[in-house]
CSV table of C-alpha atoms and ligand atoms in Angstrom, one decimal:
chain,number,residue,atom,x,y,z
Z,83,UNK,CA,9.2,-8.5,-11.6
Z,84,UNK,CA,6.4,-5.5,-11.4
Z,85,UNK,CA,4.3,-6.4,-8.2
Z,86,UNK,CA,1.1,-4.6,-6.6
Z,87,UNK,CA,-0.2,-5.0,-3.4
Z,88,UNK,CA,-3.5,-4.7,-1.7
Z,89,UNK,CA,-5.6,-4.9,1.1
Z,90,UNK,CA,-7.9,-2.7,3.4
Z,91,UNK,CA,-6.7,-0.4,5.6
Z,92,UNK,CA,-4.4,-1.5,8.0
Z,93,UNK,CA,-4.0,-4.9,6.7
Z,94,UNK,CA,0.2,-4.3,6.9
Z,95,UNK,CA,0.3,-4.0,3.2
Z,96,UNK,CA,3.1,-1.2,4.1
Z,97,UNK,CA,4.9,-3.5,6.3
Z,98,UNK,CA,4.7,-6.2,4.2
Z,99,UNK,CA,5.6,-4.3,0.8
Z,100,UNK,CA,8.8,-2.7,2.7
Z,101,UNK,CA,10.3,-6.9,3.4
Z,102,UNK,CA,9.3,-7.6,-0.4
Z,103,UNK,CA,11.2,-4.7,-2.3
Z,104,UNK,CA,14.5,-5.4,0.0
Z,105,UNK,CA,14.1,-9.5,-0.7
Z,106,UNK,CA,13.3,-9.2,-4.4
Z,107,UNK,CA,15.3,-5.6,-5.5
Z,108,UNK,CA,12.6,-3.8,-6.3
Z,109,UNK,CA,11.7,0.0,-6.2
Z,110,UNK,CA,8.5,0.5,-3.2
Z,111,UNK,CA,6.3,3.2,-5.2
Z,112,UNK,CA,4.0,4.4,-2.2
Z,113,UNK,CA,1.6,6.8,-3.0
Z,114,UNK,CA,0.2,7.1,0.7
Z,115,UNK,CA,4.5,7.7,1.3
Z,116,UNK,CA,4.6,10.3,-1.4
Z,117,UNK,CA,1.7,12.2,-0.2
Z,118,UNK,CA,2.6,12.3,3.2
Z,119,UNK,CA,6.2,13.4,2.2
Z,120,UNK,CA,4.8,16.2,-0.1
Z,121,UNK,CA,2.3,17.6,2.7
Z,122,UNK,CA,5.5,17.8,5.3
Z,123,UNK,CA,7.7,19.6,2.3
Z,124,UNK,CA,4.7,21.8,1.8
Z,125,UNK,CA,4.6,21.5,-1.6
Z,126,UNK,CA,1.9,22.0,-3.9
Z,127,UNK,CA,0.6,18.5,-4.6
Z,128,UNK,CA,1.0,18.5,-0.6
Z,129,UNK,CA,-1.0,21.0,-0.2
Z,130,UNK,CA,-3.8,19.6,-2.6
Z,131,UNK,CA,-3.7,16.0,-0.8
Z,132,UNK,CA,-3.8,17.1,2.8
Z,133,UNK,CA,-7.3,17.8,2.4
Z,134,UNK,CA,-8.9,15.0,1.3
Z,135,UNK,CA,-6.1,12.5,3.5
Z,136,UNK,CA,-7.1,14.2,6.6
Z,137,UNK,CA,-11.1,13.9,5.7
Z,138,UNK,CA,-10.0,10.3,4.8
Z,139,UNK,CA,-10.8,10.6,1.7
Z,140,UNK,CA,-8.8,9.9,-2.0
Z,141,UNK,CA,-7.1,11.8,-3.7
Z,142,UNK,CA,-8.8,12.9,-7.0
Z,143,UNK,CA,-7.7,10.0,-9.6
Z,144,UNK,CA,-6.4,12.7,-12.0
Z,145,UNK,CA,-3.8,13.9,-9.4
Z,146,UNK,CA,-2.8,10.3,-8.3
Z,147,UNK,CA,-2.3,9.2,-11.7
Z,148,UNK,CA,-0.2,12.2,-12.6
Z,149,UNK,CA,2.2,11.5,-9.8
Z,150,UNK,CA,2.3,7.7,-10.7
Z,151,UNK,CA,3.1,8.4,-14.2
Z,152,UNK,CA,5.9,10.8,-13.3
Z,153,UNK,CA,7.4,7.9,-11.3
Z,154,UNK,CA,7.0,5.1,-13.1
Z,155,UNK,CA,8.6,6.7,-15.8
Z,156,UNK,CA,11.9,7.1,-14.0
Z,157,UNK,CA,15.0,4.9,-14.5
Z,158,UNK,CA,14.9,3.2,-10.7
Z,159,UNK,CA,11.3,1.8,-12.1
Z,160,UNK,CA,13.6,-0.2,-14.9
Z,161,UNK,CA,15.0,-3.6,-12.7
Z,162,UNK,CA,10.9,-4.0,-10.9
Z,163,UNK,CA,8.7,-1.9,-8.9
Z,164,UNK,CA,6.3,-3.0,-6.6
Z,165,UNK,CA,3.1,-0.4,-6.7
Z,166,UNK,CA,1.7,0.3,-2.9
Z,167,UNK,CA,-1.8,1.8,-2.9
Z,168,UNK,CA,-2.1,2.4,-6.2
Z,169,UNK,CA,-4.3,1.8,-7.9
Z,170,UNK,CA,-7.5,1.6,-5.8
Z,171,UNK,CA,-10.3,2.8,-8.0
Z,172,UNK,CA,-10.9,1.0,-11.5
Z,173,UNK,CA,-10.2,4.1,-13.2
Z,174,UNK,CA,-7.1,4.1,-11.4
Z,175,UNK,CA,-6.3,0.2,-12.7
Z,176,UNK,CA,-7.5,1.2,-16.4
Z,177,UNK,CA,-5.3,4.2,-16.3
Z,178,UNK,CA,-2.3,2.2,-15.2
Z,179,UNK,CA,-2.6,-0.3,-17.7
Z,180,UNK,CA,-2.5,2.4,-20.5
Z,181,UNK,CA,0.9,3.8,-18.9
Z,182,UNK,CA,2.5,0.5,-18.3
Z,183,UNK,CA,1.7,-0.6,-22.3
Z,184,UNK,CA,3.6,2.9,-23.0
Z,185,UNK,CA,6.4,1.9,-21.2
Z,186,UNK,CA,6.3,-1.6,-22.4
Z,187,UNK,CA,6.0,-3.1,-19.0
Z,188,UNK,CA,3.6,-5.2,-17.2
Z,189,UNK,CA,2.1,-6.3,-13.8
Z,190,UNK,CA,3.2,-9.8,-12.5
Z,191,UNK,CA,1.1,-10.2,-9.7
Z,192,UNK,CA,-1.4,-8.5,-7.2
Z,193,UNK,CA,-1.0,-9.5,-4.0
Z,194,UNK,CA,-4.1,-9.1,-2.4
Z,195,UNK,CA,-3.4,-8.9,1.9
Z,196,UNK,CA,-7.1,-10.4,3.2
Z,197,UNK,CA,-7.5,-10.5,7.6
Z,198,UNK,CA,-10.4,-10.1,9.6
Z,199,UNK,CA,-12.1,-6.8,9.8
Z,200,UNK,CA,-11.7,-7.2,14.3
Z,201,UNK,CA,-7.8,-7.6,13.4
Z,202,UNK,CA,-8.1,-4.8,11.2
Z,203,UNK,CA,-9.5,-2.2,13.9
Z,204,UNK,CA,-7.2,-3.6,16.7
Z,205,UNK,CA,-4.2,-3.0,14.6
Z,206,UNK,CA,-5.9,0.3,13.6
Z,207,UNK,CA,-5.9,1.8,16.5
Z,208,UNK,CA,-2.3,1.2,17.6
Z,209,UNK,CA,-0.3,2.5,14.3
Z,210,UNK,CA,1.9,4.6,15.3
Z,211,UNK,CA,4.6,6.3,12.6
Z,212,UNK,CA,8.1,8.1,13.2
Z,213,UNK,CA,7.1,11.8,13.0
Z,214,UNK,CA,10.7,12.5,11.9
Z,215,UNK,CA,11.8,9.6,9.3
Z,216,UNK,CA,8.5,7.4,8.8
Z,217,UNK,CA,9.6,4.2,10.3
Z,218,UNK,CA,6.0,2.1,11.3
Z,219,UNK,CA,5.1,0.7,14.6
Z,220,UNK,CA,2.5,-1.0,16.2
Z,221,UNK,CA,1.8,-0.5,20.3
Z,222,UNK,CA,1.6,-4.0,20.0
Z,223,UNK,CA,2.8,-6.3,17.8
Z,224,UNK,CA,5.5,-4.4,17.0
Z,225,UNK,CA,6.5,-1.7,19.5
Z,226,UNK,CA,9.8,0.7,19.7
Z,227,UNK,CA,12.5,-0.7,22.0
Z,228,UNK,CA,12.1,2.5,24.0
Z,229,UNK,CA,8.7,3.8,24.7
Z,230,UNK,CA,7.3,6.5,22.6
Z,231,UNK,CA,10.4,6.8,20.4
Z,232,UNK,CA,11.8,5.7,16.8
Z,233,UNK,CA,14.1,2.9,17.2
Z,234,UNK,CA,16.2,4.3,14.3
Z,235,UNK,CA,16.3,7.6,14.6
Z,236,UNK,CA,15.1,8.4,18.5
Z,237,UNK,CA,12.1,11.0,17.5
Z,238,UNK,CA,9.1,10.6,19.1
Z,239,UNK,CA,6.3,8.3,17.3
Z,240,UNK,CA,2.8,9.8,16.6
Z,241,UNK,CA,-0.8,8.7,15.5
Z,242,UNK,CA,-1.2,9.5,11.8
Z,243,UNK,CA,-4.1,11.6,11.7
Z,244,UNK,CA,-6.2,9.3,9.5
Z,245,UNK,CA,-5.4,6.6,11.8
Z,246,UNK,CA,-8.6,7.7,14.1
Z,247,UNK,CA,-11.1,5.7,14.8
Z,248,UNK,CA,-14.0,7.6,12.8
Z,249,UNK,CA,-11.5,8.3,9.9
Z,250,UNK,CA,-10.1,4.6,10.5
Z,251,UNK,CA,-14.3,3.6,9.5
Z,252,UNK,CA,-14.6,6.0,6.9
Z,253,UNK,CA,-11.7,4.6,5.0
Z,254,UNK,CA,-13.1,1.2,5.1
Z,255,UNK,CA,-16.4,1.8,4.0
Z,256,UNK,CA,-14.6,3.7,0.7
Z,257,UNK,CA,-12.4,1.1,0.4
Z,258,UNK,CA,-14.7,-1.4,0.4
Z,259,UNK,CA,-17.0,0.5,-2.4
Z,260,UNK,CA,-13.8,1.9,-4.5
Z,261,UNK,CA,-11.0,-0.4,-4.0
Z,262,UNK,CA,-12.5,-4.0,-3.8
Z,263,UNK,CA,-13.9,-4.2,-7.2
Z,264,UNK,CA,-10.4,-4.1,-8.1
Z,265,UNK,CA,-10.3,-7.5,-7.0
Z,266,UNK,CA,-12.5,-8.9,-9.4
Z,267,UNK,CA,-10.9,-7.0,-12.3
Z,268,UNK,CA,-7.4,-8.5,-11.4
Z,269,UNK,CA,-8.7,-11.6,-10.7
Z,270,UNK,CA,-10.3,-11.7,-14.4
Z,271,UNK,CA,-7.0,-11.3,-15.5
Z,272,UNK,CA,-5.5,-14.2,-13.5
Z,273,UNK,CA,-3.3,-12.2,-11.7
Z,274,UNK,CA,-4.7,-12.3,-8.3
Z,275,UNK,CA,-2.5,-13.7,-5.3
Z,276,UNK,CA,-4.5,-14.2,-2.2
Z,277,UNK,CA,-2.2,-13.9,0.8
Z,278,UNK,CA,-3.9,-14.5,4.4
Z,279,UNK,CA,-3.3,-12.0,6.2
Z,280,UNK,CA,-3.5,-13.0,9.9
Z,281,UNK,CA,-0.3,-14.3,12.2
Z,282,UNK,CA,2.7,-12.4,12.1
Z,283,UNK,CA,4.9,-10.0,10.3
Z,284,UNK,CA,7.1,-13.6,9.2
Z,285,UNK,CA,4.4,-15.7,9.2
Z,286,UNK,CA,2.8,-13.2,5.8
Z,287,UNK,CA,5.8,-12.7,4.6
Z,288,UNK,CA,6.7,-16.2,4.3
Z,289,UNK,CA,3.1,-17.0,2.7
Z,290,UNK,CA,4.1,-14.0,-0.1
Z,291,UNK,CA,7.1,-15.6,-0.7
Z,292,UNK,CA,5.8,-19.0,-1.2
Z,293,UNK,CA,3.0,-17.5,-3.4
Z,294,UNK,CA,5.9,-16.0,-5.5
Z,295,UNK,CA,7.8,-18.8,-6.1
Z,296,UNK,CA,5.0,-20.8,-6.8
Z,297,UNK,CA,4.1,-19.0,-10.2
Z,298,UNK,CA,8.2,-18.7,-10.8
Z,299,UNK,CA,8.6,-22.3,-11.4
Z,300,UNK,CA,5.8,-22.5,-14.3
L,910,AMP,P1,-2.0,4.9,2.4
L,910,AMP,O1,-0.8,5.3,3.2
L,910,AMP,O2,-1.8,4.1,1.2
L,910,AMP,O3,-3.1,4.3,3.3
L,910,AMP,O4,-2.6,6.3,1.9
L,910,AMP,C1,-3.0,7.4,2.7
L,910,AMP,C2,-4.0,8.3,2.1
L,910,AMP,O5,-3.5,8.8,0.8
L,910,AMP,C3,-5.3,7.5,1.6
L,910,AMP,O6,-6.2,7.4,2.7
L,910,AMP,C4,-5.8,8.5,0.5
L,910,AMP,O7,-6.4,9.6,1.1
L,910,AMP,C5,-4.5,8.9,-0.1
L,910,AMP,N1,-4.2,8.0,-1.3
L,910,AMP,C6,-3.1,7.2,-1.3
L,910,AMP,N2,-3.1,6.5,-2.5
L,910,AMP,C7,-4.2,6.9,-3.2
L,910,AMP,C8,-4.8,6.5,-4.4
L,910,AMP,N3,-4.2,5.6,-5.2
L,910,AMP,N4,-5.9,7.1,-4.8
L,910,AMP,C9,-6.5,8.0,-4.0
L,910,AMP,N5,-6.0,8.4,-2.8
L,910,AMP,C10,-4.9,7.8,-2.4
């Protein structure tokens, strides 16, 4: 199963995607989480990305798809992958397509994460991430056992810099323009899964799961 998941900023698409791969076997291809791991290895494509992610801006599509194409094409990809921010322009989406039909493989289903744009800035604002292994947070629905540090690995837990609240409204507004017509071109293609996105980390999980099996028994 080849799975892509969506929804604004915030929406706990990462979450979300991290309980699907482990239930269903599949690879979680991040590009937010290969960015973010480039720009601490200060690498070149790190270096290139920084810029815009801080500004809260994309990534040029040329750069994104070139990273995506490298990984899809390894042999992990083979038994399912499950694409997480990626694609989120149309070019992006026509681009995949062409790279999937190389590789003879297909998406499944997009699951599209939809809440409320008050839930979205409340959960927003209390993101926190593991500055040493990326483990997520949240201050509030789901906070570290002790204050201030990872439960895994003990390291203190920081603010992502385009977690702020004027890059937090920037990347809505572009997501809204860039990333939601994507919507209407999966949904043409009958492959959109609407998933809503409010109650807790179970309570979407459980909906994705009965959205899955629903298509697996036609
Ligand atoms: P994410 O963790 O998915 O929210 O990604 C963090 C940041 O990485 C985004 O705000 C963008 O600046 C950049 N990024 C991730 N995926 C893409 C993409 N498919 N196209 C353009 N920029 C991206």
């Amino acid at each position: 199963m080849n799975l892509l998941i969506m929804g604004p900023p915030g929406s706990g698409k990462g979450t979300q995607s991290k309980l699907v791969v482990e239930k269903y076997g599949l690879v979680h291809i991040s590009t937010g989480d290969i960015f973010r791991k480039a720009i601490k290895e200060k690498s070149e494509l790190g270096h290139l990305a920084k810029s815009y992610i801080e500004k809260g801006e994309y990534v040029p599509d040329d750069i994104v798809c070139e990273v995506i194409e490298d990984r899809l094409a390894e042999d992990d990809c083979k038994n399912g992958f499950l694409l997480d921010g990626f694609p989120r322009t149309i070019y992006q989406a026509v681009k995949l397509e062409q790279m999937l039909e190389k590789l003879n493989k297909k998406i499944d289903h997009v699951l599209k994460i939809d809440v409320d744009p008050y839930v979205l800035v409340k959960r927003r604002a209390g993101r926190r991430v593991c500055s040493n292994c990326g483990s997520s947070y949240h201050l509030e629905f789901k906070p570290p056992v002790t204050k201030g540090a990872c439960d895994k690995c003990g390291h203190a837990i920081v603010q992502r810099a385009d977690d702020t609240e004027e890059t937090a409204f920037k990347r809505l507004d572009i997501y809204l323009k860039s990333t939601y017509p994507l919507v209407e071109y999966y949904d043409a293609k009958e492959l959109l899964r609407n998933i809503h996105g409010f109650g807790t980390i179970e309570r979407v999980f459980f909906r994705i799961n009965r959205e899955l099996e629903k298509y697996d028994n036609h």
